[in-house]
Tab-separated table of C-alpha atoms and ligand atoms in Angstrom:
chain	number	residue	atom	x	y	z
A	109	MET	CA	-9.334	18.955	3.432
A	110	SER	CA	-6.838	16.289	2.605
A	111	ALA	CA	-6.316	15.789	-1.083
A	112	THR	CA	-6.718	12.426	-2.792
A	113	PHE	CA	-5.113	10.859	-5.799
A	114	LEU	CA	-8.242	10.013	-7.780
A	115	GLY	CA	-7.858	10.931	-11.429
A	116	MET	CA	-4.236	12.009	-10.947
A	117	PRO	CA	-2.614	12.584	-14.350
A	118	GLY	CA	0.824	11.466	-15.529
A	119	ASN	CA	2.504	8.111	-15.170
A	120	PHE	CA	5.052	6.657	-12.779
A	121	PRO	CA	8.231	7.413	-14.785
A	122	LYS	CA	7.209	11.059	-15.304
A	123	ASN	CA	6.212	11.526	-11.651
A	124	ALA	CA	9.392	9.814	-10.460
A	125	GLU	CA	11.576	11.925	-12.753
A	126	LYS	CA	10.278	15.051	-11.029
A	127	ALA	CA	10.599	13.531	-7.553
A	128	VAL	CA	14.223	12.402	-7.897
A	129	GLN	CA	15.274	15.985	-8.640
A	130	ASN	CA	14.130	17.015	-5.155
A	131	SER	CA	17.221	16.404	-3.043
A	132	GLN	CA	15.471	17.376	0.217
A	133	LEU	CA	12.795	14.749	-0.454
A	134	ARG	CA	15.425	12.106	-1.187
A	135	PHE	CA	17.278	12.999	2.009
A	136	ASN	CA	14.070	12.841	4.136
A	137	LEU	CA	13.065	9.507	2.622
A	138	ARG	CA	16.464	7.895	2.928
A	139	LYS	CA	16.844	8.923	6.552
A	140	ALA	CA	13.345	7.791	7.560
A	141	THR	CA	13.229	4.496	5.655
A	142	HIS	CA	16.725	3.454	6.752
A	143	THR	CA	15.909	4.175	10.400
A	144	ILE	CA	12.673	2.143	10.355
A	145	ARG	CA	14.279	-0.625	8.307
A	146	GLY	CA	17.128	-0.948	10.818
A	147	LYS	CA	14.718	-1.134	13.775
A	148	ARG	CA	12.649	-3.766	11.994
A	149	ALA	CA	15.667	-5.919	11.182
A	150	SER	CA	16.813	-5.854	14.786
A	151	VAL	CA	13.466	-6.840	16.397
A	152	VAL	CA	12.733	-9.448	13.723
A	153	GLY	CA	16.200	-10.907	14.333
A	154	GLU	CA	15.259	-11.492	17.980
A	155	LEU	CA	12.681	-14.136	17.029
A	156	PRO	CA	14.151	-17.504	16.061
A	157	ASP	CA	10.738	-18.583	14.746
A	158	TRP	CA	10.116	-15.539	12.537
A	159	GLN	CA	9.890	-17.608	9.341
A	160	GLU	CA	7.379	-19.961	11.010
A	161	LEU	CA	5.313	-16.955	12.151
A	162	ARG	CA	5.454	-15.572	8.627
A	163	ALA	CA	4.296	-18.904	7.181
A	164	ALA	CA	1.475	-19.006	9.745
A	165	GLY	CA	0.391	-15.461	8.784
A	166	LYS	CA	0.331	-16.420	5.128
A	167	ALA	CA	-1.618	-19.634	5.779
A	168	ILE	CA	-4.216	-17.906	7.976
A	169	LYS	CA	-4.800	-15.180	5.400
A	170	ASP	CA	-5.042	-17.686	2.530
A	171	HIS	CA	-7.511	-19.813	4.471
A	172	THR	CA	-9.616	-16.741	5.311
A	173	LEU	CA	-9.636	-15.491	1.723
A	174	ARG	CA	-10.662	-18.940	0.464
A	175	ASN	CA	-13.613	-18.906	2.882
A	176	LEU	CA	-14.289	-15.177	2.870
A	177	ASP	CA	-18.012	-15.526	2.107
A	178	ARG	CA	-18.535	-17.686	5.193
A	179	TYR	CA	-16.439	-15.530	7.546
A	180	LEU	CA	-18.038	-12.284	6.377
A	181	VAL	CA	-21.499	-13.615	7.222
A	182	GLN	CA	-20.189	-14.816	10.587
A	183	MET	CA	-18.770	-11.325	11.219
A	184	GLU	CA	-22.070	-9.662	10.311
A	185	GLU	CA	-24.015	-11.948	12.632
A	186	ALA	CA	-21.623	-11.374	15.521
A	187	VAL	CA	-21.624	-7.567	15.155
A	188	THR	CA	-25.417	-7.500	14.903
A	189	ARG	CA	-25.746	-9.716	17.983
A	190	ALA	CA	-23.521	-7.256	19.867
A	191	GLY	CA	-25.796	-4.306	18.994
A	192	GLY	CA	-23.937	-2.921	15.964
A	193	THR	CA	-25.261	-2.402	12.450
A	194	VAL	CA	-23.478	-3.790	9.389
A	195	HIS	CA	-23.635	-2.121	5.971
A	196	TRP	CA	-22.297	-3.637	2.737
A	197	ALA	CA	-20.643	-1.315	0.214
A	198	ARG	CA	-19.934	-2.583	-3.285
A	199	ASP	CA	-17.810	0.406	-4.298
A	200	ALA	CA	-16.524	3.811	-3.214
A	201	ALA	CA	-19.696	5.671	-4.170
A	202	GLU	CA	-21.879	3.313	-2.147
A	203	ALA	CA	-19.583	3.446	0.896
A	204	ASN	CA	-19.441	7.256	0.793
A	205	ARG	CA	-23.206	7.499	0.510
A	206	ILE	CA	-23.721	5.145	3.476
A	207	VAL	CA	-21.299	7.108	5.674
A	208	ALA	CA	-22.688	10.525	4.645
A	209	ASP	CA	-26.264	9.354	5.362
A	210	LEU	CA	-25.250	8.004	8.769
A	211	VAL	CA	-23.546	11.279	9.709
A	212	LYS	CA	-26.482	13.347	8.442
A	213	ALA	CA	-28.870	11.241	10.523
A	214	THR	CA	-27.019	12.390	13.662
A	215	GLY	CA	-27.531	16.059	12.709
A	216	GLU	CA	-23.785	16.715	13.014
A	217	THR	CA	-21.666	18.552	10.451
A	218	GLU	CA	-18.220	17.670	11.830
A	219	VAL	CA	-16.554	14.285	12.317
A	220	VAL	CA	-13.191	13.159	13.661
A	221	LYS	CA	-11.286	10.447	11.872
A	222	VAL	CA	-8.627	8.064	13.015
A	223	LYS	CA	-6.180	7.045	10.320
A	224	SER	CA	-7.876	4.789	7.829
A	225	MET	CA	-6.483	3.856	4.443
A	226	ALA	CA	-9.848	2.528	3.266
A	227	THR	CA	-11.463	5.965	3.642
A	228	GLN	CA	-8.558	7.574	1.767
A	229	GLU	CA	-8.992	4.966	-0.947
A	230	ILE	CA	-12.643	5.917	-1.434
A	231	ASN	CA	-12.010	9.667	-1.124
A	232	LEU	CA	-14.410	9.920	1.817
A	233	ASN	CA	-13.310	13.361	3.052
A	234	ASP	CA	-14.216	15.016	-0.240
A	235	ALA	CA	-17.498	13.100	-0.451
A	236	LEU	CA	-18.415	14.301	3.058
A	237	ALA	CA	-17.376	17.867	2.197
A	238	ALA	CA	-19.791	17.775	-0.752
A	239	GLU	CA	-22.545	17.046	1.795
A	240	GLY	CA	-21.484	19.917	4.053
A	241	ILE	CA	-19.661	17.677	6.552
A	242	THR	CA	-16.099	18.491	7.627
A	243	ALA	CA	-13.795	15.588	8.488
A	244	TYR	CA	-10.845	16.208	10.808
A	245	GLU	CA	-7.925	13.800	10.732
A	246	THR	CA	-6.572	12.955	14.191
A	247	ASP	CA	-3.561	10.788	13.434
A	248	LEU	CA	-0.608	13.197	13.711
A	249	ALA	CA	0.872	12.408	10.307
A	250	GLU	CA	-2.554	12.484	8.639
A	251	LEU	CA	-3.210	15.816	10.333
A	252	ILE	CA	0.026	17.217	8.864
A	253	VAL	CA	-1.003	15.965	5.412
A	254	GLN	CA	-4.495	17.430	5.776
A	255	LEU	CA	-3.356	20.827	7.069
A	256	GLY	CA	-0.716	21.009	4.326
A	257	ASP	CA	-3.390	20.201	1.687
A	258	ASP	CA	-1.016	17.463	0.644
A	259	PHE	CA	-1.025	13.799	-0.388
A	260	PRO	CA	0.044	10.947	1.919
A	261	SER	CA	3.288	9.379	0.699
A	262	HIS	CA	3.798	6.382	2.995
A	263	ILE	CA	1.410	3.816	4.469
A	264	LEU	CA	2.571	4.133	8.040
A	265	VAL	CA	4.106	7.620	8.042
A	266	PRO	CA	1.950	9.551	5.544
A	267	ALA	CA	4.007	12.753	6.037
A	268	ILE	CA	7.382	11.002	5.674
A	269	HIS	CA	8.316	13.495	2.920
A	270	ARG	CA	8.111	16.436	5.358
A	271	ASN	CA	10.871	17.429	7.747
A	272	ARG	CA	10.208	19.092	11.089
A	273	SER	CA	10.794	22.675	9.946
A	274	GLU	CA	8.231	22.173	7.154
A	275	ILE	CA	5.796	20.784	9.746
A	276	ARG	CA	6.352	23.834	11.971
A	277	GLU	CA	5.522	26.129	9.028
A	278	ILE	CA	2.312	24.205	8.346
A	279	PHE	CA	1.251	24.368	12.007
A	280	LEU	CA	1.947	28.109	12.221
A	281	GLU	CA	-0.045	28.784	9.089
A	282	LYS	CA	-2.994	26.426	9.521
A	283	MET	CA	-3.442	25.642	13.203
A	284	PRO	CA	-5.478	28.197	15.130
A	285	LYS	CA	-4.158	29.217	18.581
A	286	VAL	CA	-0.661	27.888	17.931
A	287	PRO	CA	1.962	30.156	19.645
A	288	ASP	CA	4.144	32.301	17.347
A	289	ASN	CA	7.263	31.099	19.119
A	290	LEU	CA	6.583	27.430	18.259
A	291	THR	CA	9.900	25.665	17.658
A	292	ASP	CA	10.534	22.685	15.401
A	293	ASP	CA	11.434	20.438	18.345
A	294	PRO	CA	9.427	17.216	18.020
A	295	PRO	CA	7.989	17.498	21.603
A	296	ALA	CA	6.867	21.095	20.915
A	297	LEU	CA	5.214	20.070	17.643
A	298	ALA	CA	3.554	17.088	19.316
A	299	GLU	CA	2.247	19.300	22.133
A	300	ALA	CA	0.779	21.813	19.661
A	301	ALA	CA	-0.972	18.968	17.815
A	302	ARG	CA	-2.195	17.476	21.109
A	303	LEU	CA	-3.834	20.732	22.228
A	304	HIS	CA	-5.373	21.226	18.798
A	305	LEU	CA	-6.776	17.693	18.692
A	306	ARG	CA	-7.971	17.566	22.308
A	307	GLU	CA	-10.512	20.262	21.528
A	308	ARG	CA	-11.771	18.325	18.501
A	309	PHE	CA	-12.111	15.085	20.476
A	310	LEU	CA	-14.159	16.742	23.194
A	311	LYS	CA	-16.440	18.510	20.717
A	312	SER	CA	-17.047	15.759	18.159
A	313	LYS	CA	-20.097	13.553	18.389
A	314	VAL	CA	-19.257	11.332	15.404
A	315	ALA	CA	-16.065	9.417	14.670
A	316	ILE	CA	-14.963	7.490	11.611
A	317	SER	CA	-12.312	4.796	11.832
A	318	GLY	CA	-10.752	1.988	9.908
A	319	ALA	CA	-9.460	-1.243	11.452
A	320	ASN	CA	-6.345	-3.338	11.147
A	321	PHE	CA	-8.207	-6.575	11.756
A	322	MET	CA	-11.732	-7.964	12.266
A	323	VAL	CA	-12.235	-11.162	14.252
A	324	ALA	CA	-15.159	-13.090	12.786
A	325	GLU	CA	-15.865	-15.397	15.746
A	326	THR	CA	-16.856	-12.509	18.032
A	327	GLY	CA	-17.362	-9.584	15.633
A	328	THR	CA	-14.461	-7.660	17.195
A	329	LEU	CA	-12.558	-4.859	15.445
A	330	VAL	CA	-8.924	-4.158	16.237
A	331	VAL	CA	-6.878	-0.974	15.753
A	332	LEU	CA	-3.133	-0.816	16.419
A	333	GLU	CA	-1.581	2.631	16.811
A	334	SER	CA	1.180	4.592	18.484
A	335	GLU	CA	-0.299	7.887	19.645
A	336	GLY	CA	-3.454	7.094	21.609
A	337	ASN	CA	-5.476	9.409	19.373
A	338	GLY	CA	-7.229	6.411	17.944
A	339	ARG	CA	-8.511	5.396	21.346
A	340	MET	CA	-9.881	8.901	22.018
A	341	CYS	CA	-11.530	8.850	18.632
A	342	LEU	CA	-13.038	5.406	19.162
A	343	THR	CA	-14.402	5.959	22.651
A	344	LEU	CA	-15.475	9.607	23.090
A	345	PRO	CA	-17.985	10.265	20.248
A	346	ARG	CA	-21.600	9.055	20.487
A	347	THR	CA	-21.552	7.493	17.022
A	348	LEU	CA	-18.723	5.375	15.656
A	349	ILE	CA	-18.602	4.413	11.985
A	350	SER	CA	-15.865	1.994	10.904
A	351	VAL	CA	-15.087	1.554	7.206
A	352	VAL	CA	-13.118	-1.656	6.680
A	353	GLY	CA	-12.006	-3.586	3.601
A	354	ILE	CA	-13.477	-7.087	3.487
A	355	GLU	CA	-9.997	-8.645	3.378
A	356	LYS	CA	-9.187	-7.474	6.927
A	357	LEU	CA	-11.010	-10.452	8.392
A	358	LEU	CA	-9.473	-13.156	10.605
A	359	PRO	CA	-11.421	-16.201	11.728
A	360	SER	CA	-10.489	-16.283	15.418
A	361	TRP	CA	-8.603	-14.700	18.337
A	362	ARG	CA	-6.016	-17.448	18.013
A	363	ASP	CA	-5.261	-16.173	14.515
A	364	LEU	CA	-5.082	-12.581	15.760
A	365	GLU	CA	-2.264	-13.557	18.117
A	366	VAL	CA	-0.005	-14.306	15.117
A	367	PHE	CA	-0.652	-10.890	13.575
A	368	LEU	CA	-0.147	-9.013	16.829
A	369	GLN	CA	3.418	-10.307	16.635
A	370	LEU	CA	3.944	-9.808	12.905
A	371	LEU	CA	2.555	-6.296	12.482
A	372	PRO	CA	4.355	-4.132	15.093
A	373	ARG	CA	7.739	-5.692	14.346
A	374	SER	CA	7.278	-5.224	10.592
A	375	SER	CA	5.817	-1.724	10.694
A	376	THR	CA	7.346	0.408	13.446
A	377	GLY	CA	10.105	-2.004	14.423
A	378	GLU	CA	8.601	-2.453	17.896
A	379	ARG	CA	8.034	-5.654	19.835
A	380	MET	CA	4.561	-4.403	20.656
A	381	ASN	CA	2.685	-1.294	19.561
A	382	PRO	CA	1.794	1.209	22.327
A	383	TYR	CA	-2.022	1.180	21.869
A	384	THR	CA	-4.218	-1.729	20.815
A	385	SER	CA	-7.945	-0.917	20.848
A	386	MET	CA	-10.586	-3.603	20.429
A	387	TRP	CA	-14.340	-3.246	20.385
A	388	THR	CA	-17.279	-5.541	19.760
A	389	GLY	CA	-20.554	-4.066	18.578
A	390	ALA	CA	-22.101	-1.080	20.331
A	391	VAL	CA	-21.198	-0.099	23.871
A	392	GLU	CA	-23.488	1.770	26.241
A	393	GLY	CA	-24.065	5.326	25.056
A	394	GLN	CA	-22.550	4.752	21.612
A	395	ASP	CA	-24.011	3.647	18.259
A	396	PHE	CA	-21.761	1.499	16.133
A	397	HIS	CA	-21.878	1.015	12.363
A	398	LEU	CA	-19.562	-1.220	10.369
A	399	VAL	CA	-19.266	-0.535	6.631
A	400	LEU	CA	-17.764	-3.551	4.862
A	401	LEU	CA	-16.019	-2.298	1.744
A	402	ASP	CA	-15.474	-4.311	-1.436
A	403	ASN	CA	-14.395	-1.665	-4.014
A	404	GLY	CA	-12.655	-4.107	-6.364
A	405	ARG	CA	-11.479	-6.631	-3.789
A	406	THR	CA	-13.770	-9.405	-5.058
A	407	ASP	CA	-12.224	-9.019	-8.520
A	408	VAL	CA	-8.734	-9.225	-7.022
A	409	LEU	CA	-9.803	-12.362	-5.180
A	410	ALA	CA	-10.817	-13.943	-8.490
A	411	ASP	CA	-7.282	-13.578	-9.878
A	412	GLU	CA	-5.162	-16.636	-9.105
A	413	VAL	CA	-1.840	-14.782	-9.028
A	414	GLY	CA	-2.952	-11.322	-7.918
A	415	ARG	CA	-5.146	-12.409	-5.004
A	416	GLN	CA	-2.122	-12.751	-2.700
A	417	ALA	CA	-2.080	-8.919	-2.514
A	418	LEU	CA	-5.181	-9.225	-0.301
A	419	ARG	CA	-3.013	-10.825	2.385
A	420	CYS	CA	-1.393	-7.417	2.957
A	421	ILE	CA	-1.570	-6.103	6.527
A	422	ARG	CA	-0.313	-2.608	5.533
A	423	CYS	CA	2.868	-2.815	7.594
A	424	SER	CA	4.899	-0.823	5.003
A	425	ALA	CA	8.024	-2.972	5.427
A	426	CYS	CA	8.170	-3.397	1.642
A	427	LEU	CA	8.265	0.399	1.144
A	428	ASN	CA	11.137	0.812	3.571
A	429	VAL	CA	13.414	-1.591	1.695
A	430	CYS	CA	12.445	-0.676	-1.859
A	431	PRO	CA	15.214	1.114	-3.818
A	432	VAL	CA	12.613	2.587	-6.187
A	433	TYR	CA	10.392	3.960	-3.399
A	434	GLU	CA	13.417	5.363	-1.575
A	435	ARG	CA	14.303	7.504	-4.580
A	436	ALA	CA	10.925	8.283	-6.121
A	437	GLY	CA	8.894	8.744	-2.915
A	438	GLY	CA	5.227	7.908	-2.433
A	439	HIS	CA	3.542	10.618	-4.508
A	440	ALA	CA	4.916	9.205	-7.761
A	441	TYR	CA	2.618	6.164	-7.360
A	442	GLY	CA	-0.474	8.410	-7.520
A	443	SER	CA	-2.344	6.297	-4.993
A	444	VAL	CA	-2.971	6.030	-1.287
A	445	TYR	CA	-1.049	2.741	-1.567
A	446	PRO	CA	2.513	3.610	-2.604
A	447	GLY	CA	5.633	1.470	-2.909
A	448	PRO	CA	5.757	-2.196	-3.920
A	449	ILE	CA	2.355	-3.085	-2.464
A	450	GLY	CA	0.831	-0.077	-4.256
A	451	ALA	CA	2.415	-1.200	-7.517
A	452	ILE	CA	0.443	-4.467	-7.334
A	453	LEU	CA	-2.673	-3.420	-5.413
A	454	THR	CA	-3.638	-0.164	-7.158
A	455	PRO	CA	-3.673	-1.558	-10.719
A	456	GLN	CA	-5.783	-4.463	-9.492
A	457	LEU	CA	-8.272	-2.323	-7.550
A	458	ARG	CA	-8.536	0.468	-10.122
A	459	GLY	CA	-7.759	-1.486	-13.305
A	460	MET	CA	-5.088	-0.456	-15.805
A	461	GLY	CA	-7.208	1.921	-17.881
A	462	SER	CA	-5.128	5.022	-17.131
A	463	ASP	CA	-1.506	5.703	-18.078
A	464	LEU	CA	-0.629	5.975	-14.414
A	465	ASP	CA	-2.168	2.661	-13.338
A	466	ALA	CA	-0.756	0.804	-16.366
A	467	SER	CA	2.732	2.119	-15.508
A	468	LEU	CA	2.708	0.962	-11.882
A	469	PRO	CA	3.681	-2.695	-12.459
A	470	TYR	CA	6.919	-1.335	-13.978
A	471	ALA	CA	7.748	0.733	-10.873
A	472	SER	CA	10.148	-1.939	-9.665
A	473	SER	CA	13.587	-3.344	-10.329
A	474	LEU	CA	12.265	-6.822	-9.358
A	475	CYS	CA	15.106	-7.119	-6.846
A	476	GLY	CA	12.838	-9.084	-4.495
A	477	ALA	CA	13.673	-7.180	-1.279
A	478	CYS	CA	9.927	-6.547	-0.768
A	479	TYR	CA	9.180	-10.272	-0.773
A	480	GLU	CA	11.994	-10.995	1.689
A	481	VAL	CA	10.592	-8.628	4.342
A	482	CYS	CA	6.858	-9.142	3.780
A	483	PRO	CA	5.414	-10.663	6.978
A	484	VAL	CA	2.731	-12.522	5.008
A	485	ALA	CA	5.102	-13.609	2.213
A	486	ILE	CA	3.404	-11.838	-0.675
A	487	ASP	CA	5.477	-12.620	-3.760
A	488	ILE	CA	5.307	-9.048	-5.065
A	489	PRO	CA	7.747	-9.649	-7.967
A	490	GLU	CA	5.591	-12.544	-9.185
A	491	VAL	CA	2.467	-10.351	-9.216
A	492	LEU	CA	4.381	-7.490	-10.891
A	493	VAL	CA	5.476	-9.748	-13.742
A	494	ASP	CA	1.949	-11.109	-14.125
A	495	LEU	CA	0.494	-7.580	-14.231
A	496	ARG	CA	3.103	-6.494	-16.786
A	497	ALA	CA	1.824	-9.212	-19.096
A	498	LYS	CA	-1.754	-7.992	-18.591
A	499	ALA	CA	-0.953	-4.269	-18.972
A	500	PRO	CA	-1.897	-2.621	-22.278
A	501	HIS	CA	0.934	-2.733	-24.835
A	502	ALA	CA	1.386	-0.945	-28.171
A	503	ALA	CA	0.441	-3.023	-31.248
A	504	ALA	CA	4.094	-3.081	-32.438
A	505	GLU	CA	5.284	-4.344	-29.037
A	506	ARG	CA	2.570	-7.016	-28.941
A	507	ALA	CA	3.514	-8.164	-32.464
A	508	GLY	CA	7.224	-8.197	-31.544
A	509	MET	CA	6.558	-10.282	-28.436
A	510	LYS	CA	4.415	-12.701	-30.441
A	511	VAL	CA	7.222	-13.251	-32.951
A	512	ALA	CA	9.771	-13.619	-30.121
A	513	GLY	CA	7.487	-16.148	-28.399
A	514	TRP	CA	7.146	-18.126	-31.644
A	515	ILE	CA	10.932	-18.257	-32.041
A	516	PHE	CA	11.757	-19.080	-28.405
A	517	ASN	CA	9.149	-21.847	-28.322
A	518	ASP	CA	11.090	-24.041	-30.772
A	519	HIS	CA	14.812	-24.880	-30.488
A	520	THR	CA	15.307	-25.266	-34.269
A	521	ARG	CA	13.756	-21.866	-34.921
A	522	LEU	CA	15.869	-20.355	-32.136
A	523	ALA	CA	19.104	-21.841	-33.578
A	524	LYS	CA	18.272	-20.451	-37.021
A	525	ALA	CA	17.433	-17.010	-35.614
A	526	GLN	CA	20.738	-16.969	-33.695
A	527	ARG	CA	22.702	-17.799	-36.858
A	528	VAL	CA	20.929	-15.035	-38.791
A	529	ALA	CA	21.633	-12.596	-35.950
A	530	THR	CA	25.371	-13.427	-35.882
A	531	ARG	CA	25.575	-12.897	-39.649
A	532	LEU	CA	23.846	-9.528	-39.393
A	533	ARG	CA	25.576	-8.460	-36.194
A	534	LYS	CA	27.509	-5.621	-37.838
A	535	LEU	CA	24.245	-4.059	-39.020
A	536	VAL	CA	22.625	-3.836	-35.581
A	537	PRO	CA	22.565	-0.145	-34.563
A	538	LYS	CA	23.578	1.081	-31.110
A	539	ARG	CA	20.305	3.006	-30.835
A	540	LEU	CA	16.968	1.751	-32.062
A	541	PRO	CA	14.898	4.033	-34.315
A	542	GLY	CA	11.408	5.527	-33.831
A	543	PRO	CA	9.192	4.345	-30.958
A	544	LEU	CA	11.721	1.571	-30.180
A	545	SER	CA	14.233	4.250	-29.141
A	546	ALA	CA	12.642	4.272	-25.655
A	547	TRP	CA	14.490	0.977	-25.075
A	548	THR	CA	17.911	2.350	-25.978
A	549	ASP	CA	17.463	5.725	-24.236
A	550	THR	CA	18.429	4.105	-20.971
A	551	ARG	CA	20.290	0.919	-21.981
A	552	ASP	CA	22.815	-0.311	-24.572
A	553	ILE	CA	22.008	-3.050	-27.007
A	554	PRO	CA	24.421	-5.852	-26.091
A	555	ASP	CA	27.001	-6.809	-28.742
A	556	ILE	CA	25.961	-9.908	-30.647
A	557	PRO	CA	28.783	-12.510	-30.452
A	558	GLU	CA	30.391	-13.927	-33.585
A	559	GLU	CA	29.165	-17.378	-32.633
A	560	SER	CA	26.221	-18.470	-30.518
A	561	PHE	CA	26.844	-20.601	-27.422
A	562	ARG	CA	24.812	-23.352	-29.056
A	563	ASP	CA	27.180	-23.443	-32.104
A	564	TRP	CA	30.263	-23.158	-29.884
A	565	TRP	CA	29.062	-26.130	-27.829
A	566	GLU	CA	28.357	-28.223	-30.897
A	567	ARG	CA	31.779	-27.455	-32.384
A	568	ASN	CA	33.638	-28.273	-29.154
A	569	GLU	CA	31.634	-31.411	-28.456
A	570	ARG	CA	32.461	-32.719	-31.893
A	571	ALA	CA	36.154	-31.866	-31.581
B	181	LIG	S1	2.936	-6.165	0.998
B	181	LIG	FE1	3.753	-7.176	2.807
B	181	LIG	S2	5.467	-5.860	3.417
B	181	LIG	FE2	4.200	-4.616	2.019
B	181	LIG	S3	2.766	-3.506	3.323
B	181	LIG	FE3	1.745	-5.400	2.740
B	181	LIG	S4	2.190	-6.862	4.389
B	181	LIG	FE4	3.647	-5.174	4.583
């Protein structure tokens, strides 16, 4: 059963400290992220109108989010008209209960799953296991994570932290019927996974999926993938249950066209992804259920700065360029959403009540590379700074910031404070005492000049 991050202890700096000591992990991450980042840059560079496409993606998402109530109802009506059933889930518990009840109603105890971040977010596999239902991941990387009883560490390549010899070991240990002479050649590993999964596809009567997009005008769901496993999963079983976050909606097919260009180029660095599956309601011989998941998204939508995170199309381009992610890896974020998008989405979805979630807005150097590559122009640094202000702070830090704010808000007060500081400059220690020492553990206090710029300017202007 694949593990989930819920209730994970620690905080980002502690988790990252451990991760950066793993040189194999750093090597795997660097190699993988630099390869994908290079491919992305080259296919994005082919489009002279990339910035216009990006602006269109942003505008479509903003329009949809502003009118989400209307488009969600339109989606429900369209799916129902096409023979599907729509369920509304306020939170993870409700979504898990709906899915478990639907599976139980079929009499089955096994389901196949095609990669879905929403179901990882709500910890569906464990919830199903508690009801005696076993969920089998069918996306190759998710399968590796599940068999290795591991955590996903990347949005697009959840097993990015594993190299091929580690994958071979996992297959030999956990995959029944795998030959002892299995090599770590990628085609051999892929073939072993294919044979393993084929059996599951043919046996399973229930499938659970996510979706990259939902088109409100016709009630159509869209999944983009590379392996074809998704299509098997979506078409073979008699019951299909799709769990989709409410922000995945697009008004029309015309809007979808923009995202079918933005997503493959930003995620896998391809002009077009190999498999695009679309379905509308129930087809003959198959029941279809759509579970629309909120789980904190409405609260995010209410936040003027933070709501832009809901534009995210989970391409993972921001992870692949992030210097912090490249060194710390995905597990340090303690969430199914790692990297820059995780640093702004997780604290908004889960709140900042835990040490881990309150530390995430600081998991960034604010270099802005994430914003530059984001295909829907999410200003991640802006949201990070906003969340830092909202994060819990120690009473001493809050008091210090209040005093600093009072001084900086008035030029006379600031001039006086600068003069006092220059007079006392010799007394300023190189390391701060007590709880303030955390500041000087990793940085030097800058030398205070003999004269402030303000005084220097005044003196020279007068001269
Ligand atoms: S924030 Fe932007 S770059 Fe990062 S995963 Fe989401 S859409 Fe992609």
